[in-house]
PDB file of C-alpha atoms in Angstrom:
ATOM      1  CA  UNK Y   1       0.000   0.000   0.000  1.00 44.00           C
ATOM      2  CA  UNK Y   2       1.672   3.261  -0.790  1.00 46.00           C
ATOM      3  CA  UNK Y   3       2.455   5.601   2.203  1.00 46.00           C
ATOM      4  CA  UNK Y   4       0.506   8.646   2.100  1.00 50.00           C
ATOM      5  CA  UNK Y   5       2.161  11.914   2.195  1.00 45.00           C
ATOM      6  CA  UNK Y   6       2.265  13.662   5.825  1.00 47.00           C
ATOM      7  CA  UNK Y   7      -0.197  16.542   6.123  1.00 54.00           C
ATOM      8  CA  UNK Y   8       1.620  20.064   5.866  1.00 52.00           C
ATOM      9  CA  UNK Y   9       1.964  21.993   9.114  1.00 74.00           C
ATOM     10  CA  UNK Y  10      -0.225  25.416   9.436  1.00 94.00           C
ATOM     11  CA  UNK Y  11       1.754  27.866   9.940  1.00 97.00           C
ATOM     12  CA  UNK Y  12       1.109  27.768  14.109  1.00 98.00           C
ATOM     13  CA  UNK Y  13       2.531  24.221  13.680  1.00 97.00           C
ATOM     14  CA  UNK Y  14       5.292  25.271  11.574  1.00 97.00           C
ATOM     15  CA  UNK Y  15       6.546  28.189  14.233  1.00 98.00           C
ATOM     16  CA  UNK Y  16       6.094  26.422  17.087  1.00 98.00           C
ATOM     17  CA  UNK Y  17       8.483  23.881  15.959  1.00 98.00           C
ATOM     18  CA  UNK Y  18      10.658  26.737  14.849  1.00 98.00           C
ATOM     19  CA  UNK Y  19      10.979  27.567  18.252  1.00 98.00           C
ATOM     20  CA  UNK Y  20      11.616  24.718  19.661  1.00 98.00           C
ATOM     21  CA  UNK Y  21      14.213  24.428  16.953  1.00 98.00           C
ATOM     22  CA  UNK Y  22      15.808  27.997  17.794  1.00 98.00           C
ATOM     23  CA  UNK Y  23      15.768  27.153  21.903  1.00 98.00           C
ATOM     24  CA  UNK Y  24      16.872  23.385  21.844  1.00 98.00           C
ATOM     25  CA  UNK Y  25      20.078  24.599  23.435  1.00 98.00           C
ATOM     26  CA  UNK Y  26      18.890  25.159  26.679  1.00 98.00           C
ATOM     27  CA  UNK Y  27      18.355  22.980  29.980  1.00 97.00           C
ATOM     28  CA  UNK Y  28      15.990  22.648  32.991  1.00 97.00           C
ATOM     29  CA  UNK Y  29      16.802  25.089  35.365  1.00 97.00           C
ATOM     30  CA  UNK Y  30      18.610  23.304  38.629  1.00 96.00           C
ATOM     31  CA  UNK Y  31      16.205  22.232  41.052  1.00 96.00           C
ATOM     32  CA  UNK Y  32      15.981  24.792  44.220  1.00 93.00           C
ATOM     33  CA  UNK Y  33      16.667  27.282  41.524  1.00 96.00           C
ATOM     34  CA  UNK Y  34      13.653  28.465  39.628  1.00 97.00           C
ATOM     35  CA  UNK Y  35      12.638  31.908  39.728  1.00 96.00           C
ATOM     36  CA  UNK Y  36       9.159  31.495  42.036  1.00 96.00           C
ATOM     37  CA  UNK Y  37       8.219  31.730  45.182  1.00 95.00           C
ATOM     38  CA  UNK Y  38       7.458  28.537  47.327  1.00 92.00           C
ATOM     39  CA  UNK Y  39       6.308  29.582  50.155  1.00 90.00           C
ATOM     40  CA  UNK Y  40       2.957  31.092  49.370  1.00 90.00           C
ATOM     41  CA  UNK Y  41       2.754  31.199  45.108  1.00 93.00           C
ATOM     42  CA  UNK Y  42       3.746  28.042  44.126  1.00 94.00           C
ATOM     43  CA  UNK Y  43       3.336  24.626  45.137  1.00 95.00           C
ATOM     44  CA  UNK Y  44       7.077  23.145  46.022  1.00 95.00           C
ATOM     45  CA  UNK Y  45       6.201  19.664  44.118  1.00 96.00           C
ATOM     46  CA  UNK Y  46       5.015  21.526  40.897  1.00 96.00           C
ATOM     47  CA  UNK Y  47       7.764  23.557  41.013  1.00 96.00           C
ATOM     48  CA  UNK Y  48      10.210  20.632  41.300  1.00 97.00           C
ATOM     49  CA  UNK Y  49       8.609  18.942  38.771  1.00 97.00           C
ATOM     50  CA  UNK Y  50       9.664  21.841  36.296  1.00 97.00           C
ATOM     51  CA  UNK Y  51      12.802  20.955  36.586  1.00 97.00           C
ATOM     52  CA  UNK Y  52      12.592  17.338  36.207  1.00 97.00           C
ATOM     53  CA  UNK Y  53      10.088  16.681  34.387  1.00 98.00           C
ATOM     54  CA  UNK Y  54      11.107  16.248  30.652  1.00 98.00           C
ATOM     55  CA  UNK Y  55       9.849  19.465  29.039  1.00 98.00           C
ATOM     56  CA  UNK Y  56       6.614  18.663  26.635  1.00 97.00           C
ATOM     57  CA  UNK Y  57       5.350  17.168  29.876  1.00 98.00           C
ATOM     58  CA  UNK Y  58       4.668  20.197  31.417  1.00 98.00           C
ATOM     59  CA  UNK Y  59       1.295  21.626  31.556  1.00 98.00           C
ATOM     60  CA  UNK Y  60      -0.583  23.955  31.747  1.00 98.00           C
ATOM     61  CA  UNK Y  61      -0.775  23.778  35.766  1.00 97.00           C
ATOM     62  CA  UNK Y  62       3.029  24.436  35.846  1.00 98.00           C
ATOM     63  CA  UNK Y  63       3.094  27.290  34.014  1.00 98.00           C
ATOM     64  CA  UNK Y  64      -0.192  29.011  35.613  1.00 98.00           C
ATOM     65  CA  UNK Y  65       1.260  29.136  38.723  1.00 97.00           C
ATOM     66  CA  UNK Y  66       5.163  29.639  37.106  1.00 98.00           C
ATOM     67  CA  UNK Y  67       3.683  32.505  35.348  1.00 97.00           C
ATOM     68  CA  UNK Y  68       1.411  34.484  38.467  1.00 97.00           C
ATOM     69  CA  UNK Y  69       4.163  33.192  41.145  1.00 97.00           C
ATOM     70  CA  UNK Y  70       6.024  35.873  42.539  1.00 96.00           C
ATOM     71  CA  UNK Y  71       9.095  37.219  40.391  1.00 96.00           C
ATOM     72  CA  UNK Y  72      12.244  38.932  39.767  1.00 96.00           C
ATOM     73  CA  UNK Y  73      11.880  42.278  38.384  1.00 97.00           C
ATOM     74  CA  UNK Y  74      14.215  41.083  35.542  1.00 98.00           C
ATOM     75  CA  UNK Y  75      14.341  37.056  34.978  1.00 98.00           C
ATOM     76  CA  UNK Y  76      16.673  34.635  34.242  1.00 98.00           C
ATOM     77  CA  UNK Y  77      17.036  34.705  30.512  1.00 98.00           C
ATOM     78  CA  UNK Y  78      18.370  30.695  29.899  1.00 98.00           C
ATOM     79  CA  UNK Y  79      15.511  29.859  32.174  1.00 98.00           C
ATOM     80  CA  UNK Y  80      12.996  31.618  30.364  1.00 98.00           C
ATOM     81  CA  UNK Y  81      14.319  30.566  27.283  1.00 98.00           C
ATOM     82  CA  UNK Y  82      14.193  26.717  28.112  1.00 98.00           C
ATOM     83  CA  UNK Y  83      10.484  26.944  28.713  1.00 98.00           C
ATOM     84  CA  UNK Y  84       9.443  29.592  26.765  1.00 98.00           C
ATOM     85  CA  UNK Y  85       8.770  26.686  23.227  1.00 98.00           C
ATOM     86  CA  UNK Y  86       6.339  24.206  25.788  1.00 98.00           C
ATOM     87  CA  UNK Y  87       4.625  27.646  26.490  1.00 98.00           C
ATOM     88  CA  UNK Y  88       3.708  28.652  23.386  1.00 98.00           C
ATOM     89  CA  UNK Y  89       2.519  25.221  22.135  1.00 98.00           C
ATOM     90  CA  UNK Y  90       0.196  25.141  25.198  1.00 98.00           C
ATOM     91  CA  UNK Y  91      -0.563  28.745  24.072  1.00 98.00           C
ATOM     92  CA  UNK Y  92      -1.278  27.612  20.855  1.00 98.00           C
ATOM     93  CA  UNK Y  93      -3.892  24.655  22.401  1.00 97.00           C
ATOM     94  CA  UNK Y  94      -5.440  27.115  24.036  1.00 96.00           C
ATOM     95  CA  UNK Y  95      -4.278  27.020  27.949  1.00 97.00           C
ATOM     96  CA  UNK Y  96      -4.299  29.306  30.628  1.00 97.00           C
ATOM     97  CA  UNK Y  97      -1.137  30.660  31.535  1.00 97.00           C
ATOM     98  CA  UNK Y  98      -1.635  33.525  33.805  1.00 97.00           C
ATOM     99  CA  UNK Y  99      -5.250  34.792  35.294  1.00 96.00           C
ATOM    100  CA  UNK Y 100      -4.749  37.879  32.720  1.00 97.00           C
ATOM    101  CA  UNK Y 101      -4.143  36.780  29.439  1.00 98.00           C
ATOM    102  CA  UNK Y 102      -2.104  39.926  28.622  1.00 98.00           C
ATOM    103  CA  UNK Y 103       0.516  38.774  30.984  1.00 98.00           C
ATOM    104  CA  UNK Y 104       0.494  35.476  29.642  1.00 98.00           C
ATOM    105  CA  UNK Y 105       4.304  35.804  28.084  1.00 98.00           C
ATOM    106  CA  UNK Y 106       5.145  38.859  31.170  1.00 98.00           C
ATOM    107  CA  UNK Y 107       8.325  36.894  31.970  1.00 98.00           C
ATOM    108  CA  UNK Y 108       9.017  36.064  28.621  1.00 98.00           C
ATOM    109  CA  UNK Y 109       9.690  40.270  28.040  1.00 98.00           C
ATOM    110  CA  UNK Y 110      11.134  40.241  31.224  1.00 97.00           C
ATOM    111  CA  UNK Y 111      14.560  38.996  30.371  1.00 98.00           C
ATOM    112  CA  UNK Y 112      17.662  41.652  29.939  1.00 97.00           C
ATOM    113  CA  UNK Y 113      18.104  43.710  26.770  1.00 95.00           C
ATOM    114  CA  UNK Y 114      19.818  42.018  24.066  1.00 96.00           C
ATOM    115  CA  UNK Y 115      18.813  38.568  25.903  1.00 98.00           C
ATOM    116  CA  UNK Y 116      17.440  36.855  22.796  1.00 98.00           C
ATOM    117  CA  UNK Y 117      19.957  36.097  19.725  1.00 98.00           C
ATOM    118  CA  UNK Y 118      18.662  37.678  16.351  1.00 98.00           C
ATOM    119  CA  UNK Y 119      17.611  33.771  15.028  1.00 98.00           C
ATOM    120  CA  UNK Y 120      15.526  33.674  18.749  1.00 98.00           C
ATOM    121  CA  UNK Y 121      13.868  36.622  17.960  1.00 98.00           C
ATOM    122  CA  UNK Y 122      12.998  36.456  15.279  1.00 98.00           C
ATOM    123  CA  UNK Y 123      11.625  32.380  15.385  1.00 98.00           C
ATOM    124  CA  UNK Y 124       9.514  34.234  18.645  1.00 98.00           C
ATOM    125  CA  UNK Y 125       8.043  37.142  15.567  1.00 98.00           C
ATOM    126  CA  UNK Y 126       7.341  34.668  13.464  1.00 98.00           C
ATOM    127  CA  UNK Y 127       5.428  32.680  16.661  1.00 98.00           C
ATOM    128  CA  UNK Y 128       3.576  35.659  16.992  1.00 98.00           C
ATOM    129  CA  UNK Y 129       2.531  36.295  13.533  1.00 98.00           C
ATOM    130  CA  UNK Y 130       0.916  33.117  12.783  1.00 98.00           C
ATOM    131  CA  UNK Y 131      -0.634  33.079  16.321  1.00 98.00           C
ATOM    132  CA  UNK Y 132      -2.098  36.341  15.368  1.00 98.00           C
ATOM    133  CA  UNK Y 133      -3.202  35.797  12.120  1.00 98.00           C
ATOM    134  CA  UNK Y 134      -4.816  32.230  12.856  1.00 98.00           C
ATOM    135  CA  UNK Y 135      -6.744  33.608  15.636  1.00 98.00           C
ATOM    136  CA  UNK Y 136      -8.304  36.654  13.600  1.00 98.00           C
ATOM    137  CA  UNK Y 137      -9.726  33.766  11.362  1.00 97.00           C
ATOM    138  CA  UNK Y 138     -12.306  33.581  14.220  1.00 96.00           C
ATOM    139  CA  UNK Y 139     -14.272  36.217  14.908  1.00 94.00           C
ATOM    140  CA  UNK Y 140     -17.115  35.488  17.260  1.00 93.00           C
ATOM    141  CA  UNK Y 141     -16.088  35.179  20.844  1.00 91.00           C
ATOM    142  CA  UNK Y 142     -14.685  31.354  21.649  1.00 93.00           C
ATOM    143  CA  UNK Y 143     -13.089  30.959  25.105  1.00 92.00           C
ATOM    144  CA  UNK Y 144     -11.802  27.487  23.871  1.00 92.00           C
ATOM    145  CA  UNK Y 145     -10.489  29.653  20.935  1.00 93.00           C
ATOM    146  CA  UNK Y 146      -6.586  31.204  20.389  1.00 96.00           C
ATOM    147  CA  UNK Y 147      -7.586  34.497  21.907  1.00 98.00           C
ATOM    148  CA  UNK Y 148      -9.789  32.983  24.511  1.00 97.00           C
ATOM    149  CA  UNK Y 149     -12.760  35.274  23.911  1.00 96.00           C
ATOM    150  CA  UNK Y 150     -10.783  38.526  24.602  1.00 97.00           C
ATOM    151  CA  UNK Y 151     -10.644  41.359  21.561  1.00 97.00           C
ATOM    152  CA  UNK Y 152      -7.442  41.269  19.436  1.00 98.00           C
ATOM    153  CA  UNK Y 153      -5.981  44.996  21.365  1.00 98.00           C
ATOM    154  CA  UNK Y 154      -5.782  42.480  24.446  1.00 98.00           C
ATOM    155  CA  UNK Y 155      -3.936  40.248  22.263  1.00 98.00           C
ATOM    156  CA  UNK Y 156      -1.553  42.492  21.169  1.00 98.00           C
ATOM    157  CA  UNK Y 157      -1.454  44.162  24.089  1.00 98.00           C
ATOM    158  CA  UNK Y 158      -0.031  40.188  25.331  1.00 98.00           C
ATOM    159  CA  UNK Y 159       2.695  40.382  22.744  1.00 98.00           C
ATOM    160  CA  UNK Y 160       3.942  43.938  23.894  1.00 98.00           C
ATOM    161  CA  UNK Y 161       4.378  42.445  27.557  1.00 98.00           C
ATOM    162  CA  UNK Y 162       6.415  39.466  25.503  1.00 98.00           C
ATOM    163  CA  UNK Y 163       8.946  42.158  24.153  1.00 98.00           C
ATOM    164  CA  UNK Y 164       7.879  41.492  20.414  1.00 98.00           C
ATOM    165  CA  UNK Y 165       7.397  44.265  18.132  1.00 98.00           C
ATOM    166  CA  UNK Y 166       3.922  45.252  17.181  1.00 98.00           C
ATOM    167  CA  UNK Y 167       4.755  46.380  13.987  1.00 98.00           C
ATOM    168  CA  UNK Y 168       4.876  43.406  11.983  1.00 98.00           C
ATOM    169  CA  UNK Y 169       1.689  41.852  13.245  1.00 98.00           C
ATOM    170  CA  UNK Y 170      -0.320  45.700  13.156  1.00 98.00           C
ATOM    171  CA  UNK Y 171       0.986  45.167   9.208  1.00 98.00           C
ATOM    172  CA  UNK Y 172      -0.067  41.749   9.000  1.00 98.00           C
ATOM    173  CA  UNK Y 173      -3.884  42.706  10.367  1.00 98.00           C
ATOM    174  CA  UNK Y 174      -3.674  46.124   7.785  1.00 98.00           C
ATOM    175  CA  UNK Y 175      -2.644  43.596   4.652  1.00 98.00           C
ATOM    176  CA  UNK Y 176      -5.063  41.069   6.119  1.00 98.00           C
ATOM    177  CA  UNK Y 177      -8.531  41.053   3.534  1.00 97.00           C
ATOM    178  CA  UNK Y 178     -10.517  38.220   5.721  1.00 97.00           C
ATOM    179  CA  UNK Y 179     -13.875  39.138   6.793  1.00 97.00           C
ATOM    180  CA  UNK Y 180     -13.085  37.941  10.248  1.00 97.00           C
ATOM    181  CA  UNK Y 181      -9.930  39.639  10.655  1.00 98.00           C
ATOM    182  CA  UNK Y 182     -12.003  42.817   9.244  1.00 98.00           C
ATOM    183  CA  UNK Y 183     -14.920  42.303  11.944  1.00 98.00           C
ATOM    184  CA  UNK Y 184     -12.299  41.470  14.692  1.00 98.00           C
ATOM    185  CA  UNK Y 185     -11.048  45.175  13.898  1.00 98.00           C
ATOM    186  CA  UNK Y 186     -14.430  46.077  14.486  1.00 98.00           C
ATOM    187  CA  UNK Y 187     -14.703  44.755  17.910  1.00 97.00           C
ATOM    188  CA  UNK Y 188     -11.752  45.960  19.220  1.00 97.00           C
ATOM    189  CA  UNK Y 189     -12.047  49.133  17.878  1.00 98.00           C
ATOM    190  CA  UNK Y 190     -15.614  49.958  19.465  1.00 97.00           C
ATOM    191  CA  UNK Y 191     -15.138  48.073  22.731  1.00 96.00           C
ATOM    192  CA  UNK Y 192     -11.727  48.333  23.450  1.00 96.00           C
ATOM    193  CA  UNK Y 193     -11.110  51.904  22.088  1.00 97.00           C
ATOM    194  CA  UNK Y 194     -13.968  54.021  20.913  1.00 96.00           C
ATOM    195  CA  UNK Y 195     -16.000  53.313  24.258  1.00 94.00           C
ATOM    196  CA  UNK Y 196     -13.597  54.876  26.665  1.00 89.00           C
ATOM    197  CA  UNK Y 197     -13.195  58.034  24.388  1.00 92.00           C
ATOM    198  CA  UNK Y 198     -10.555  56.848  21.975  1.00 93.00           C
ATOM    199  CA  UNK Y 199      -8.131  55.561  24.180  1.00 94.00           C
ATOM    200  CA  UNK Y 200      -6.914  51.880  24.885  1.00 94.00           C
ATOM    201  CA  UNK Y 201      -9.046  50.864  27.765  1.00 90.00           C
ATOM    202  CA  UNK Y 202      -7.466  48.134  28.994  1.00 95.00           C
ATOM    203  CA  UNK Y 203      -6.226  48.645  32.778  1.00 95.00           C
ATOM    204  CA  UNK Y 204      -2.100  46.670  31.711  1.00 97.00           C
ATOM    205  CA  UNK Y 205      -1.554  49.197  28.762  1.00 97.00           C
ATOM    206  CA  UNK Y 206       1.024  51.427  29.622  1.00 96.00           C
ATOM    207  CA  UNK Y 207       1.867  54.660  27.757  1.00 96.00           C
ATOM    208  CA  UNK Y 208       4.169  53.053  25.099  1.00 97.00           C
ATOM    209  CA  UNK Y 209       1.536  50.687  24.187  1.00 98.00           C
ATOM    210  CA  UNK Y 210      -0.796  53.360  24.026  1.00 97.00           C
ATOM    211  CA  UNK Y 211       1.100  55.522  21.756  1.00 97.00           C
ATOM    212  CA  UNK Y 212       1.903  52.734  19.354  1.00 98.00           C
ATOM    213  CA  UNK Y 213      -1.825  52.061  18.987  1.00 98.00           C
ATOM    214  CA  UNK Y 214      -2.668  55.968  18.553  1.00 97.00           C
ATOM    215  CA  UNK Y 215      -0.482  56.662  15.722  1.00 98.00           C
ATOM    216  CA  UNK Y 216      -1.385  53.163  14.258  1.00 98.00           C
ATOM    217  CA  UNK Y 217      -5.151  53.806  14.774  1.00 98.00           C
ATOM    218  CA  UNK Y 218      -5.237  57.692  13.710  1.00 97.00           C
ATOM    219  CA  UNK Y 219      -2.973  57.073  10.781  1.00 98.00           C
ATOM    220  CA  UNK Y 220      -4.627  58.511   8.039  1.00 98.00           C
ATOM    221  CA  UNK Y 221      -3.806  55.965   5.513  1.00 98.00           C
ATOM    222  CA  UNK Y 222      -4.747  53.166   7.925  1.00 98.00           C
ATOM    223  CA  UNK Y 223      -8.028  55.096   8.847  1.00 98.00           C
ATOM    224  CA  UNK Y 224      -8.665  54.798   4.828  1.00 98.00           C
ATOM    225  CA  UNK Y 225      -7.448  51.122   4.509  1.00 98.00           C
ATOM    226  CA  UNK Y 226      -9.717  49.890   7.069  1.00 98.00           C
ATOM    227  CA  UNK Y 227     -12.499  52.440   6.107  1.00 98.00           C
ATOM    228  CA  UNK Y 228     -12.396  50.528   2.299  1.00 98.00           C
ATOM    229  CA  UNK Y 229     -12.907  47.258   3.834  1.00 98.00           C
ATOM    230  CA  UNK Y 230     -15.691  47.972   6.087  1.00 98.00           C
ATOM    231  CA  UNK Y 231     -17.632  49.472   3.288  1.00 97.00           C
ATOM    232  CA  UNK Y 232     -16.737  46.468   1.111  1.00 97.00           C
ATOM    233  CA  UNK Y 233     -18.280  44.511   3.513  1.00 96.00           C
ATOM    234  CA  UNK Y 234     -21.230  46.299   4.411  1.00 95.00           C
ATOM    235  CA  UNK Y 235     -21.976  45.830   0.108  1.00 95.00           C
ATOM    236  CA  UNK Y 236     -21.379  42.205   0.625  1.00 95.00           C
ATOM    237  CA  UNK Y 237     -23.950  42.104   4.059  1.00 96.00           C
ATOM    238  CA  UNK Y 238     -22.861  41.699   7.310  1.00 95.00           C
ATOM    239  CA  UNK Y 239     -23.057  38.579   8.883  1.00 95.00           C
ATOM    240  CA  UNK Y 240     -25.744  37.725  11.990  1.00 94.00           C
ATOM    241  CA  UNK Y 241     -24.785  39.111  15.231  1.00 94.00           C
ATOM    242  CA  UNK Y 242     -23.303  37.193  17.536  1.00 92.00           C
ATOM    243  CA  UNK Y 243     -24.575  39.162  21.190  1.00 89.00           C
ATOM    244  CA  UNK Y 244     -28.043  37.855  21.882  1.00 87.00           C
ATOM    245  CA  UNK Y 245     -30.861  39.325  23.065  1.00 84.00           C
ATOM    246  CA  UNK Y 246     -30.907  40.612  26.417  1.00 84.00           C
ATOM    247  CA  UNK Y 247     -33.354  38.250  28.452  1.00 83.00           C
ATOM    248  CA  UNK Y 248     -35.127  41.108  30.621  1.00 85.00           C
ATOM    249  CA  UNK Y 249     -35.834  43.712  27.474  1.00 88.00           C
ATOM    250  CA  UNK Y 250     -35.809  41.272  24.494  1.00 85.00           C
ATOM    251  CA  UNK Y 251     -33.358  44.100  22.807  1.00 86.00           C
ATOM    252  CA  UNK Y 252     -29.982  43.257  21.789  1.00 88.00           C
ATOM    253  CA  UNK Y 253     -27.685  45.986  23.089  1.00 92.00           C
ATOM    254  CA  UNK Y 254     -25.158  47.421  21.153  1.00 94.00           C
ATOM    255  CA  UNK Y 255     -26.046  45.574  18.361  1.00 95.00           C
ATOM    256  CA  UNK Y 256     -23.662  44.308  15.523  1.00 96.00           C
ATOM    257  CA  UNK Y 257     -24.905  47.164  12.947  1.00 96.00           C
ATOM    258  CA  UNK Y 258     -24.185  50.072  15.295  1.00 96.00           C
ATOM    259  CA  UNK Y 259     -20.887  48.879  16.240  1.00 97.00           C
ATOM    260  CA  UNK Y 260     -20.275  48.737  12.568  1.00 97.00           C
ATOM    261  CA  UNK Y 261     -21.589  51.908  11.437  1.00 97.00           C
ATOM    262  CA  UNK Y 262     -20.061  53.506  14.945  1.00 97.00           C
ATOM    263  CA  UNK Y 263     -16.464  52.574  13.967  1.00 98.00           C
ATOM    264  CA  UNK Y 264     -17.104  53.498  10.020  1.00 97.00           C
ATOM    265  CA  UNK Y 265     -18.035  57.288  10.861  1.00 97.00           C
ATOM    266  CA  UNK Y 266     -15.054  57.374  13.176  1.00 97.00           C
ATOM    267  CA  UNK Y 267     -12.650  56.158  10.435  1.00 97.00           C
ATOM    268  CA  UNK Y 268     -14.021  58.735   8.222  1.00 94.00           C
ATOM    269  CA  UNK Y 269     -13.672  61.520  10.926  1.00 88.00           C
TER     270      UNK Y 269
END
């Protein structure tokens, strides 16, 4: 019987085994050494599991309470770097890592300037590209979804705290013609932004973040781009809401065709 040819990776696959490829170098941390707290944020036996445990057998346990344990201001950059590919495929599966999701990868941006080589960084970009672009394929809310039912400026807002450069991925979403991606804009836009008077409402975004959204959002060529598409897709029909009706009233609030048609005469302010 001939062998049938392997699937191809998406590209989530394909960058988390690039980063496992551009990290294989490093070991388990010594036990007694790892950079928590025992005595009231993490359990001791988790904690020595983490260094003995062989890493892909680590879950998403170890790195919830790894990740909201108590910390050094700046962490230990070969530790951080031996976990950091088992993290993002549990990202990638959809776990839990921290109770916020923006501080998901906190440690992760943590490390020293100049701690991660160029071919590290750059397999980490290319992590958070595909994440980012596989989970604005999805556009209604999914907490067993990539972004966990949280709006893509959270998202981001997750990568900043990881030390990767918005740039690429605020390009990526720009270039990006899906009608989910465009809807996901949307969202984020009107309850993220445009409901706390144009500014980044999230309580972790920190002035740099919110500058880099600002000039990104109020760009006039951007404000045109993403102007185009909505209208584009309000000719093609927008799709069925997905907020219900509220039980009490029978009305949906803030329904999907204001939220449109709010964030379309703001572009075009």
């Amino acid at each position: 019987m001939k062998k049938q040819p392997t699937p191809a990776a998406n590209p989530l696959e394909a960058a988390t085994q690039a980063v496992y490829q551009a990290f294989a170098k490093y070991s388990a941390p010594e036990v007694g050494t790892l950079d928590v707290c025992t005595a009231c944020c993490m359990d001791a036996d988790v904690a020595l599991q983490m260094s003995r445990l062989p890493l892909r057998q680590l879950t998403e346990k170890h790195f919830y309470q790894y990740n909201t344990s108590a910390k050094s201001e700046v962490q230990p950059a070969d530790e951080i770097k031996y976990f950091l590919p088992r993290m993002l495929e549990l990202l990638a599966q959809g776990a839990r890592l921290h109770h916020s999701i923006e501080l998901y990868l906190d440690r992760v941006g943590r490390c020293e300037s100049g701690a991660y080589s160029a071919e590290e960084a750059a397999a980490l970009l290319d992590y958070a590209r595909a994440f980012f672009s596989q989970g604005l394929a999805h556009w209604r809310p999914d907490s067993e979804g990539l972004f966990q039912a949280e709006y893509a400026f959270s998202i981001l807002l997750m990568w900043d705290y990881a030390g990767v450069p918005l740039a690429p991925l605020l390009d990526d979403w720009l270039a990006d013609r899906r009608e989910a991606a465009t809807l996901n804009f949307v969202e984020s836009y009107y309850w993220e932004y445009w409901m706390d008077g144009q500014t980044i409402n999230n309580a972790f975004a920190e002035a740099p973040f919110q500058k880099v959204m600002q000039d990104w959002l109020n760009n006039a060529d951007n404000k045109t781009d993403w102007e185009h598409k909505l209208l584009r897709l309000l000719h093609e029909g927008l799709p069925s809401d997905w907020r219900s009706a509220c039980k009490k009233c029978g009305k949906t609030h803030h329904p999907l065709a204001k939220r449109f048609n709010t964030v379309l005469d703001a572009l075009a302010s």
